[in-house]
CSV table of C-alpha atoms in Angstrom, one decimal:
chain,number,residue,atom,x,y,z
F,1,UNK,CA,137.4,94.6,44.6
F,2,UNK,CA,137.5,91.2,46.3
F,3,UNK,CA,138.5,88.2,44.2
F,4,UNK,CA,137.4,85.8,47.0
F,5,UNK,CA,135.3,82.8,45.8
F,6,UNK,CA,131.6,82.5,47.1
F,7,UNK,CA,131.4,79.7,49.6
F,8,UNK,CA,129.1,76.8,48.6
F,9,UNK,CA,129.3,73.0,48.4
F,10,UNK,CA,130.0,72.9,44.6
F,11,UNK,CA,132.9,75.3,44.9
F,12,UNK,CA,134.2,73.4,48.0
F,13,UNK,CA,134.1,70.1,46.1
F,14,UNK,CA,136.0,71.7,43.2
F,15,UNK,CA,138.7,73.0,45.6
F,16,UNK,CA,139.0,69.8,47.7
F,17,UNK,CA,138.2,67.1,45.1
F,18,UNK,CA,135.9,65.4,47.7
F,19,UNK,CA,132.2,64.7,47.6
F,20,UNK,CA,130.7,67.6,49.5
F,21,UNK,CA,127.1,66.4,49.5
F,22,UNK,CA,125.3,67.5,52.7
F,23,UNK,CA,124.9,64.8,55.3
F,24,UNK,CA,121.4,63.4,55.9
F,25,UNK,CA,119.7,65.3,58.8
F,26,UNK,CA,119.8,63.4,62.1
F,27,UNK,CA,120.2,66.3,64.5
F,28,UNK,CA,117.8,69.2,64.9
F,29,UNK,CA,119.2,72.3,66.5
F,30,UNK,CA,117.2,75.2,68.0
F,31,UNK,CA,118.9,78.5,68.2
F,32,UNK,CA,121.2,78.8,65.2
F,33,UNK,CA,123.9,81.3,66.2
F,34,UNK,CA,127.6,81.8,66.6
F,35,UNK,CA,128.1,79.7,69.7
F,36,UNK,CA,126.3,76.6,68.2
F,37,UNK,CA,128.4,76.9,65.1
F,38,UNK,CA,131.7,77.2,67.2
F,39,UNK,CA,130.7,74.3,69.5
F,40,UNK,CA,128.2,71.6,68.7
F,41,UNK,CA,128.5,72.0,64.9
F,42,UNK,CA,132.3,72.0,65.2
F,43,UNK,CA,132.3,68.9,67.4
F,44,UNK,CA,130.0,67.1,64.9
F,45,UNK,CA,132.1,68.1,61.9
F,46,UNK,CA,135.3,67.0,63.6
F,47,UNK,CA,134.0,63.4,64.2
F,48,UNK,CA,131.6,62.7,61.4
F,49,UNK,CA,134.0,61.4,58.9
F,50,UNK,CA,131.4,59.3,57.1
F,51,UNK,CA,129.0,62.3,56.9
F,52,UNK,CA,126.1,60.6,58.6
F,53,UNK,CA,125.1,63.2,61.1
F,54,UNK,CA,123.8,66.3,59.4
F,55,UNK,CA,122.2,69.1,61.4
F,56,UNK,CA,119.0,71.0,60.5
F,57,UNK,CA,119.6,74.3,62.4
F,58,UNK,CA,116.7,76.7,63.1
F,59,UNK,CA,117.1,80.4,64.0
F,60,UNK,CA,115.3,82.0,67.0
F,61,UNK,CA,114.0,85.5,66.8
F,62,UNK,CA,115.5,86.5,63.4
F,63,UNK,CA,115.8,84.6,60.1
F,64,UNK,CA,119.0,86.4,59.1
F,65,UNK,CA,121.5,83.8,60.2
F,66,UNK,CA,119.5,81.1,58.3
F,67,UNK,CA,119.3,83.2,55.2
F,68,UNK,CA,123.0,83.9,55.2
F,69,UNK,CA,124.1,80.3,55.9
F,70,UNK,CA,121.5,78.7,53.6
F,71,UNK,CA,122.9,80.9,50.7
F,72,UNK,CA,126.2,79.1,51.4
F,73,UNK,CA,124.6,75.6,51.5
F,74,UNK,CA,125.1,75.5,55.3
F,75,UNK,CA,128.8,76.1,55.1
F,76,UNK,CA,130.9,78.6,57.0
F,77,UNK,CA,134.4,79.2,58.2
F,78,UNK,CA,135.4,78.7,61.8
F,79,UNK,CA,138.3,81.0,62.7
F,80,UNK,CA,140.3,80.0,65.7
F,81,UNK,CA,141.8,83.1,67.1
F,82,UNK,CA,144.9,82.4,69.2
F,83,UNK,CA,147.3,85.0,70.7
F,84,UNK,CA,149.8,84.3,67.9
F,85,UNK,CA,147.5,84.2,64.9
F,86,UNK,CA,144.4,82.9,63.2
F,87,UNK,CA,143.5,79.6,61.5
F,88,UNK,CA,140.3,78.8,59.6
F,89,UNK,CA,138.5,75.7,58.4
F,90,UNK,CA,135.2,75.2,56.6
F,91,UNK,CA,132.6,73.5,58.8
F,92,UNK,CA,130.2,71.2,56.9
F,93,UNK,CA,127.9,69.7,59.5
F,94,UNK,CA,125.0,72.0,59.0
F,95,UNK,CA,123.0,70.4,56.2
F,96,UNK,CA,120.1,72.8,56.3
F,97,UNK,CA,119.8,76.3,57.9
F,98,UNK,CA,116.1,77.2,58.4
F,99,UNK,CA,114.1,80.2,59.5
F,100,UNK,CA,112.8,79.3,63.0
F,101,UNK,CA,109.5,80.8,62.0
F,102,UNK,CA,108.9,77.8,59.7
F,103,UNK,CA,107.1,75.7,62.2
F,104,UNK,CA,105.9,73.2,59.6
F,105,UNK,CA,109.5,72.4,58.7
F,106,UNK,CA,110.6,72.2,62.3
F,107,UNK,CA,107.8,69.9,63.3
F,108,UNK,CA,108.2,67.5,60.4
F,109,UNK,CA,112.0,67.3,60.9
F,110,UNK,CA,111.6,66.4,64.6
F,111,UNK,CA,109.0,63.9,63.7
F,112,UNK,CA,111.2,62.2,61.0
F,113,UNK,CA,112.4,58.7,62.1
F,114,UNK,CA,116.1,59.4,61.3
F,115,UNK,CA,116.2,62.3,63.7
F,116,UNK,CA,118.0,61.2,66.8
F,117,UNK,CA,119.0,64.3,68.7
F,118,UNK,CA,117.6,67.8,69.4
F,119,UNK,CA,120.1,70.3,70.8
F,120,UNK,CA,119.3,73.8,72.0
F,121,UNK,CA,121.2,77.1,72.4
F,122,UNK,CA,118.4,79.6,73.0
F,123,UNK,CA,120.0,81.5,76.0
F,124,UNK,CA,118.8,81.1,79.5
F,125,UNK,CA,115.9,83.6,79.1
F,126,UNK,CA,114.7,81.8,76.0
F,127,UNK,CA,113.2,78.9,78.0
F,128,UNK,CA,110.6,81.3,79.4
F,129,UNK,CA,110.5,79.2,82.6
F,130,UNK,CA,110.5,80.2,86.3
F,131,UNK,CA,113.4,79.3,88.5
F,132,UNK,CA,111.7,76.0,89.4
F,133,UNK,CA,111.3,74.9,85.8
F,134,UNK,CA,107.6,75.9,85.3
F,135,UNK,CA,106.2,77.9,82.4
F,136,UNK,CA,106.4,81.6,83.2
F,137,UNK,CA,102.7,82.5,83.0
F,138,UNK,CA,103.5,86.2,83.5
F,139,UNK,CA,104.8,86.0,80.0
F,140,UNK,CA,102.1,86.8,77.5
F,141,UNK,CA,103.6,84.4,74.8
F,142,UNK,CA,103.6,81.6,77.3
F,143,UNK,CA,99.9,82.1,78.2
F,144,UNK,CA,99.0,82.2,74.5
F,145,UNK,CA,101.0,79.0,73.9
F,146,UNK,CA,99.4,77.2,76.8
F,147,UNK,CA,95.9,77.9,75.4
F,148,UNK,CA,97.0,76.8,71.9
F,149,UNK,CA,98.4,73.5,73.3
F,150,UNK,CA,95.2,72.8,75.2
F,151,UNK,CA,93.1,73.4,72.0
F,152,UNK,CA,95.3,71.7,69.5
F,153,UNK,CA,97.2,68.9,71.4
F,154,UNK,CA,94.5,67.9,73.8
F,155,UNK,CA,92.5,64.6,73.6
F,156,UNK,CA,89.7,66.3,71.6
F,157,UNK,CA,92.2,67.1,68.8
F,158,UNK,CA,93.9,63.7,68.6
F,159,UNK,CA,92.1,62.7,65.4
F,160,UNK,CA,92.9,65.9,63.6
F,161,UNK,CA,95.9,67.2,61.6
F,162,UNK,CA,97.4,70.0,63.7
F,163,UNK,CA,97.0,73.4,62.0
F,164,UNK,CA,100.3,75.1,62.5
F,165,UNK,CA,99.5,78.4,60.7
F,166,UNK,CA,99.0,80.2,64.0
F,167,UNK,CA,101.1,77.8,66.1
F,168,UNK,CA,103.0,78.6,69.3
F,169,UNK,CA,105.7,81.2,69.4
F,170,UNK,CA,107.9,80.1,72.3
F,171,UNK,CA,110.7,77.6,71.7
F,172,UNK,CA,109.7,75.0,74.2
F,173,UNK,CA,106.1,75.0,73.0
F,174,UNK,CA,107.3,74.5,69.4
F,175,UNK,CA,109.6,71.7,70.5
F,176,UNK,CA,106.6,70.1,72.3
F,177,UNK,CA,104.6,70.2,69.1
F,178,UNK,CA,107.4,68.5,67.3
F,179,UNK,CA,107.6,65.8,69.9
F,180,UNK,CA,103.9,65.2,69.7
F,181,UNK,CA,104.2,64.8,66.0
F,182,UNK,CA,106.9,62.3,66.5
F,183,UNK,CA,104.8,60.4,69.0
F,184,UNK,CA,101.9,60.3,66.5
F,185,UNK,CA,104.2,59.1,63.8
F,186,UNK,CA,105.6,56.4,66.0
F,187,UNK,CA,109.1,57.5,65.1
F,188,UNK,CA,110.7,56.2,68.2
F,189,UNK,CA,112.8,57.7,71.0
F,190,UNK,CA,114.9,60.8,70.9
F,191,UNK,CA,117.4,62.7,73.0
F,192,UNK,CA,116.9,66.4,73.9
F,193,UNK,CA,120.1,68.2,74.8
F,194,UNK,CA,120.2,71.7,76.4
F,195,UNK,CA,123.5,73.5,75.7
F,196,UNK,CA,122.6,76.7,77.6
F,197,UNK,CA,124.3,78.0,80.8
F,198,UNK,CA,121.9,76.7,83.4
F,199,UNK,CA,122.5,74.2,86.3
F,200,UNK,CA,121.0,70.8,85.6
F,201,UNK,CA,119.8,72.0,82.3
F,202,UNK,CA,118.5,68.6,81.2
F,203,UNK,CA,116.3,68.3,84.2
F,204,UNK,CA,115.2,72.0,83.8
F,205,UNK,CA,114.0,71.5,80.2
F,206,UNK,CA,112.4,68.2,81.2
F,207,UNK,CA,110.4,69.9,83.9
F,208,UNK,CA,109.4,72.7,81.5
F,209,UNK,CA,108.2,70.4,78.8
F,210,UNK,CA,106.3,68.1,81.2
F,211,UNK,CA,104.6,71.2,82.6
F,212,UNK,CA,103.6,72.4,79.1
F,213,UNK,CA,102.4,68.9,78.3
F,214,UNK,CA,100.0,69.0,81.3
F,215,UNK,CA,97.8,71.0,78.9
F,216,UNK,CA,98.0,68.3,76.2
F,217,UNK,CA,96.9,64.7,75.9
F,218,UNK,CA,98.2,62.3,78.6
F,219,UNK,CA,99.7,60.2,75.8
F,220,UNK,CA,102.2,62.9,75.2
F,221,UNK,CA,103.3,63.0,78.8
F,222,UNK,CA,103.8,59.3,78.7
F,223,UNK,CA,105.9,59.6,75.6
F,224,UNK,CA,108.0,62.3,77.2
F,225,UNK,CA,108.6,60.2,80.3
F,226,UNK,CA,109.3,56.9,78.5
F,227,UNK,CA,110.9,57.7,75.1
F,228,UNK,CA,112.5,61.1,75.4
F,229,UNK,CA,115.8,61.4,77.3
F,230,UNK,CA,117.0,64.8,78.6
F,231,UNK,CA,120.8,65.2,78.6
F,232,UNK,CA,122.5,67.7,80.9
F,233,UNK,CA,125.6,69.5,79.6
F,234,UNK,CA,128.3,71.9,80.5
F,235,UNK,CA,129.5,73.9,77.5
F,236,UNK,CA,132.5,76.2,77.2
F,237,UNK,CA,134.0,78.2,74.3
F,238,UNK,CA,134.2,81.9,74.2
F,239,UNK,CA,132.6,83.1,70.9
F,240,UNK,CA,132.2,86.8,70.3
F,241,UNK,CA,129.8,88.4,67.8
F,242,UNK,CA,131.2,88.4,64.2
F,243,UNK,CA,132.1,91.8,62.8
F,244,UNK,CA,133.0,93.0,59.3
F,245,UNK,CA,136.7,92.7,60.0
F,246,UNK,CA,136.3,89.0,60.6
F,247,UNK,CA,134.6,88.6,57.2
F,248,UNK,CA,137.5,90.5,55.6
F,249,UNK,CA,140.0,88.3,57.5
F,250,UNK,CA,138.4,85.1,56.2
F,251,UNK,CA,138.6,86.4,52.6
F,252,UNK,CA,142.3,87.2,53.0
F,253,UNK,CA,143.1,84.0,54.9
F,254,UNK,CA,141.2,81.5,52.9
F,255,UNK,CA,140.1,83.0,49.6
F,256,UNK,CA,136.4,82.4,50.5
F,257,UNK,CA,133.8,85.1,50.4
F,258,UNK,CA,132.0,84.0,53.5
F,259,UNK,CA,129.1,86.1,54.7
F,260,UNK,CA,128.8,84.4,58.0
F,261,UNK,CA,132.1,83.2,59.5
F,262,UNK,CA,132.5,82.5,63.2
F,263,UNK,CA,135.4,83.5,65.4
F,264,UNK,CA,136.3,81.6,68.5
F,265,UNK,CA,139.1,80.8,70.9
F,266,UNK,CA,141.4,77.7,70.8
F,267,UNK,CA,139.9,76.4,74.0
F,268,UNK,CA,136.7,74.2,73.9
F,269,UNK,CA,135.0,72.0,76.5
F,270,UNK,CA,131.9,69.9,76.5
F,271,UNK,CA,130.7,67.6,79.3
F,272,UNK,CA,127.5,65.6,78.9
F,273,UNK,CA,125.5,63.4,81.2
F,274,UNK,CA,122.5,61.3,79.9
F,275,UNK,CA,121.4,58.7,77.4
F,276,UNK,CA,121.1,58.9,73.6
F,277,UNK,CA,118.5,56.2,72.9
F,278,UNK,CA,118.6,56.7,69.1
F,279,UNK,CA,122.3,57.2,68.8
F,280,UNK,CA,124.7,60.2,68.5
F,281,UNK,CA,127.9,61.2,66.9
F,282,UNK,CA,131.1,60.1,68.6
F,283,UNK,CA,131.7,63.6,70.0
F,284,UNK,CA,134.2,62.1,72.5
F,285,UNK,CA,136.7,61.7,69.6
F,286,UNK,CA,136.9,65.5,69.5
F,287,UNK,CA,137.3,65.8,73.3
F,288,UNK,CA,133.8,65.8,74.7
F,289,UNK,CA,133.4,64.0,78.0
F,290,UNK,CA,130.5,61.8,79.1
F,291,UNK,CA,130.1,61.6,82.9
F,292,UNK,CA,127.7,60.2,85.5
F,293,UNK,CA,127.7,63.3,87.7
F,294,UNK,CA,127.7,66.6,85.9
F,295,UNK,CA,126.9,69.1,88.6
F,296,UNK,CA,130.5,69.9,89.7
F,297,UNK,CA,131.5,70.6,86.1
F,298,UNK,CA,128.4,72.7,85.5
F,299,UNK,CA,129.0,74.8,88.6
F,300,UNK,CA,132.8,75.2,87.9
F,301,UNK,CA,131.9,76.7,84.5
F,302,UNK,CA,128.8,78.6,85.5
F,303,UNK,CA,130.5,80.2,88.6
F,304,UNK,CA,134.1,80.7,87.4
F,305,UNK,CA,133.8,81.5,83.7
F,306,UNK,CA,130.2,82.8,83.4
F,307,UNK,CA,130.2,84.3,86.8
F,308,UNK,CA,133.3,86.3,86.2
F,309,UNK,CA,132.0,87.3,82.8
F,310,UNK,CA,128.8,88.7,84.4
F,311,UNK,CA,130.8,90.5,87.1
F,312,UNK,CA,132.9,92.1,84.4
F,313,UNK,CA,129.9,92.9,82.2
F,314,UNK,CA,128.6,95.4,84.8
F,315,UNK,CA,131.6,96.2,87.0
F,316,UNK,CA,134.0,96.5,84.0
F,317,UNK,CA,131.6,98.6,82.1
F,318,UNK,CA,131.2,100.9,85.1
F,319,UNK,CA,135.0,101.4,84.9
F,320,UNK,CA,134.8,102.4,81.2
F,321,UNK,CA,135.8,99.1,79.7
F,322,UNK,CA,134.2,97.6,76.5
F,323,UNK,CA,135.7,94.1,76.3
F,324,UNK,CA,136.6,91.2,78.6
F,325,UNK,CA,140.3,91.7,77.8
F,326,UNK,CA,140.2,95.4,78.6
F,327,UNK,CA,138.4,94.8,81.9
F,328,UNK,CA,140.6,91.9,83.1
F,329,UNK,CA,143.7,94.1,82.2
F,330,UNK,CA,142.4,96.6,84.8
F,331,UNK,CA,144.2,95.6,88.1
F,332,UNK,CA,141.1,96.5,90.1
F,333,UNK,CA,138.7,94.4,88.0
F,334,UNK,CA,141.2,91.6,88.1
F,335,UNK,CA,141.3,91.7,91.9
F,336,UNK,CA,137.5,91.7,92.0
F,337,UNK,CA,137.4,88.6,89.8
F,338,UNK,CA,139.9,86.8,92.0
F,339,UNK,CA,137.9,87.7,95.1
F,340,UNK,CA,134.8,86.3,93.5
F,341,UNK,CA,136.6,83.1,92.4
F,342,UNK,CA,137.9,82.6,96.0
F,343,UNK,CA,134.3,82.6,97.2
F,344,UNK,CA,133.0,80.3,94.4
F,345,UNK,CA,135.7,77.6,94.8
F,346,UNK,CA,134.8,77.3,98.5
F,347,UNK,CA,131.6,75.7,97.3
F,348,UNK,CA,133.1,73.4,94.7
F,349,UNK,CA,134.6,69.9,95.3
F,350,UNK,CA,138.3,70.0,96.0
F,351,UNK,CA,139.0,66.9,94.0
F,352,UNK,CA,138.5,66.2,90.3
F,353,UNK,CA,138.1,69.7,89.0
F,354,UNK,CA,141.7,70.9,89.0
F,355,UNK,CA,140.5,74.4,90.1
F,356,UNK,CA,143.9,76.0,90.3
F,357,UNK,CA,144.7,75.1,86.7
F,358,UNK,CA,141.3,76.0,85.5
F,359,UNK,CA,141.5,79.5,87.1
F,360,UNK,CA,144.9,80.1,85.5
F,361,UNK,CA,143.6,79.0,82.1
F,362,UNK,CA,140.6,81.4,82.5
F,363,UNK,CA,142.9,84.3,83.1
F,364,UNK,CA,144.9,83.4,80.0
F,365,UNK,CA,141.7,83.2,78.0
F,366,UNK,CA,140.4,86.5,79.3
F,367,UNK,CA,143.7,88.1,78.5
F,368,UNK,CA,143.5,87.2,74.9
F,369,UNK,CA,142.8,90.6,73.5
F,370,UNK,CA,142.5,89.3,69.9
F,371,UNK,CA,139.1,87.8,71.0
F,372,UNK,CA,136.9,90.9,71.2
F,373,UNK,CA,134.3,89.6,73.6
F,374,UNK,CA,132.2,92.6,74.3
F,375,UNK,CA,130.8,93.3,77.8
F,376,UNK,CA,127.5,94.6,76.3
F,377,UNK,CA,126.9,91.2,74.7
F,378,UNK,CA,127.6,89.3,77.9
F,379,UNK,CA,125.4,91.7,79.9
F,380,UNK,CA,122.3,90.9,78.0
F,381,UNK,CA,119.5,89.1,79.9
F,382,UNK,CA,121.2,89.9,83.1
F,383,UNK,CA,118.4,88.9,85.4
F,384,UNK,CA,118.5,85.2,84.4
F,385,UNK,CA,122.3,85.2,84.4
F,386,UNK,CA,122.7,86.7,87.8
F,387,UNK,CA,120.2,84.3,89.2
F,388,UNK,CA,122.3,81.2,88.3
F,389,UNK,CA,125.8,82.6,88.2
F,390,UNK,CA,126.1,85.1,91.1
F,391,UNK,CA,123.2,84.7,93.5
F,392,UNK,CA,124.0,81.1,94.5
F,393,UNK,CA,127.5,82.2,95.6
F,394,UNK,CA,126.3,85.0,97.7
F,395,UNK,CA,123.7,82.9,99.4
F,396,UNK,CA,126.2,80.1,100.0
F,397,UNK,CA,128.7,82.5,101.5
F,398,UNK,CA,126.0,83.9,103.7
F,399,UNK,CA,125.1,80.4,104.8
F,400,UNK,CA,128.7,79.8,105.7
F,401,UNK,CA,128.8,82.9,107.9
F,402,UNK,CA,130.7,85.0,105.4
F,403,UNK,CA,129.8,88.3,103.8
F,404,UNK,CA,130.4,87.3,100.1
F,405,UNK,CA,131.8,90.6,99.1
F,406,UNK,CA,132.9,89.5,95.6
F,407,UNK,CA,129.4,88.2,94.7
F,408,UNK,CA,127.8,91.1,96.3
F,409,UNK,CA,129.8,93.5,94.2
F,410,UNK,CA,128.6,91.8,91.0
F,411,UNK,CA,125.0,92.4,92.1
F,412,UNK,CA,125.8,95.9,93.2
F,413,UNK,CA,127.3,96.7,89.8
F,414,UNK,CA,124.1,95.5,88.1
F,415,UNK,CA,121.9,97.6,90.5
F,416,UNK,CA,124.0,100.6,89.7
F,417,UNK,CA,123.8,100.0,86.0
F,418,UNK,CA,120.0,99.6,86.2
F,419,UNK,CA,119.7,102.9,88.1
F,420,UNK,CA,121.8,104.6,85.5
F,421,UNK,CA,119.9,103.1,82.6
F,422,UNK,CA,123.1,101.4,81.3
F,423,UNK,CA,122.0,97.7,81.2
F,424,UNK,CA,121.9,95.9,77.9
F,425,UNK,CA,118.6,94.4,76.6
F,426,UNK,CA,116.9,92.0,79.0
F,427,UNK,CA,113.7,90.0,78.4
F,428,UNK,CA,112.8,90.8,82.0
F,429,UNK,CA,113.0,94.5,81.3
F,430,UNK,CA,109.5,95.3,82.3
F,431,UNK,CA,110.0,93.6,85.7
F,432,UNK,CA,113.3,95.4,86.2
F,433,UNK,CA,111.8,98.8,85.3
F,434,UNK,CA,108.9,98.3,87.7
F,435,UNK,CA,111.3,97.3,90.5
F,436,UNK,CA,113.7,100.2,89.8
F,437,UNK,CA,110.8,102.7,90.2
F,438,UNK,CA,110.3,101.5,93.8
F,439,UNK,CA,112.3,102.6,96.8
F,440,UNK,CA,115.5,100.8,97.8
F,441,UNK,CA,117.2,97.8,96.3
F,442,UNK,CA,114.9,95.1,97.7
F,443,UNK,CA,112.5,95.1,94.7
F,444,UNK,CA,115.4,94.7,92.3
F,445,UNK,CA,116.9,91.9,94.3
F,446,UNK,CA,113.6,90.1,94.4
F,447,UNK,CA,113.5,90.1,90.6
F,448,UNK,CA,116.8,88.2,90.7
F,449,UNK,CA,116.0,85.9,93.5
F,450,UNK,CA,113.6,86.5,96.4
F,451,UNK,CA,116.0,84.7,98.8
F,452,UNK,CA,118.4,87.6,98.3
F,453,UNK,CA,115.9,90.2,99.4
F,454,UNK,CA,115.0,88.0,102.4
F,455,UNK,CA,118.5,87.9,103.6
F,456,UNK,CA,119.3,91.2,105.5
F,457,UNK,CA,123.0,90.4,105.5
F,458,UNK,CA,123.1,89.9,101.8
F,459,UNK,CA,121.2,93.1,101.2
F,460,UNK,CA,123.6,95.0,103.5
F,461,UNK,CA,126.6,93.5,101.6
F,462,UNK,CA,125.2,94.6,98.3
F,463,UNK,CA,124.4,98.1,99.5
F,464,UNK,CA,128.0,98.4,100.9
F,465,UNK,CA,129.4,97.5,97.5
F,466,UNK,CA,127.4,100.2,95.7
F,467,UNK,CA,130.1,102.6,96.8
F,468,UNK,CA,132.5,100.9,94.4
F,469,UNK,CA,130.5,102.3,91.5
F,470,UNK,CA,129.4,105.7,92.9
């Protein structure tokens, strides 16, 4: 029977002798999960010595994470898993963990004057936007939310209290309601920070919110344009799903009975570009970088780390591997990754990114077998990931007069997985199934990016690489 101590602020105060009162909420986070707790919450905890920047973190589709963390007063252990051992520390920056279904709580917190920043980790597919940043009206939830916005946030409803009992279900629509409440409360400017793996993610979310706001009062569009800043970021820290062994490890290592620890790698990186009109934590003191031009950093991370992960998710799985470490340990998969990287770096700036060192560091990170980063987890929502991580490389290679075999192989591995019924869950599953029922690969490629299907050479390159997985 375990003798570990339940983790809560009172017990932490007894152990440390310090005041462990939760910091006042100044940051709202949408998408409470393992990555956010290993990344933004960790950065905030590391720099907020005076405890002024508490986070109210809201779950997405399931309340479970909020329930587990709320039972621990927002506390959890972050386990840094290096090749030579583990270290753990209690992260204190989450002041409130809340079920994302509590729209009243979310809206009132965004509208509160002290709130200065909204961050998001909702996965690429969670934005429910088309490739050009418009609401995806083929999505039933989006259509429902657009109608709700027109009814409840239009000029005719300006004098009314907004009834949130049957409010919108998509994350951006919910965020829009919160920003409208903030505008009505005259609570001042705010920064919205996307921390998902998408190019120009700040501009992307700005485009989506402005498009949603076209169905609301013009005053909201003015507020979005004049008082809401949209910060683009590149984020990087491998964070696998927590399993029971990790919970047991924390109990042995720390003496805490922690229901929801997070395991991550020693490496972390955060690059941001944009303004914070209401202030922010001094994240740079924990290593974050603030730059004028973020696109090269975004593409380096999206194409080299995320692109290789996506390649391995399908090609590695096809060769019988379950984790990144297993797959990269396979000489054939390793060669495929290097070939893909050779293609990707041809379209990155030669200066300022230290690409040779970055590639070597990625191999070391992938080789860390103590981080059980499962390919099935990485392979989820593959349509959106392939669209931004792989398709741009193949199209760029084609434009340069080359075949792009490495990128073509990643797409071929996905096509073969679809045909075999071996792809993990995907929010575009209905579109994928419809396309897979048609003849040839063109319908499937069109789901990823119509430009792929329109390029006969790209199609031929992908078809040729199908033989790798026959």
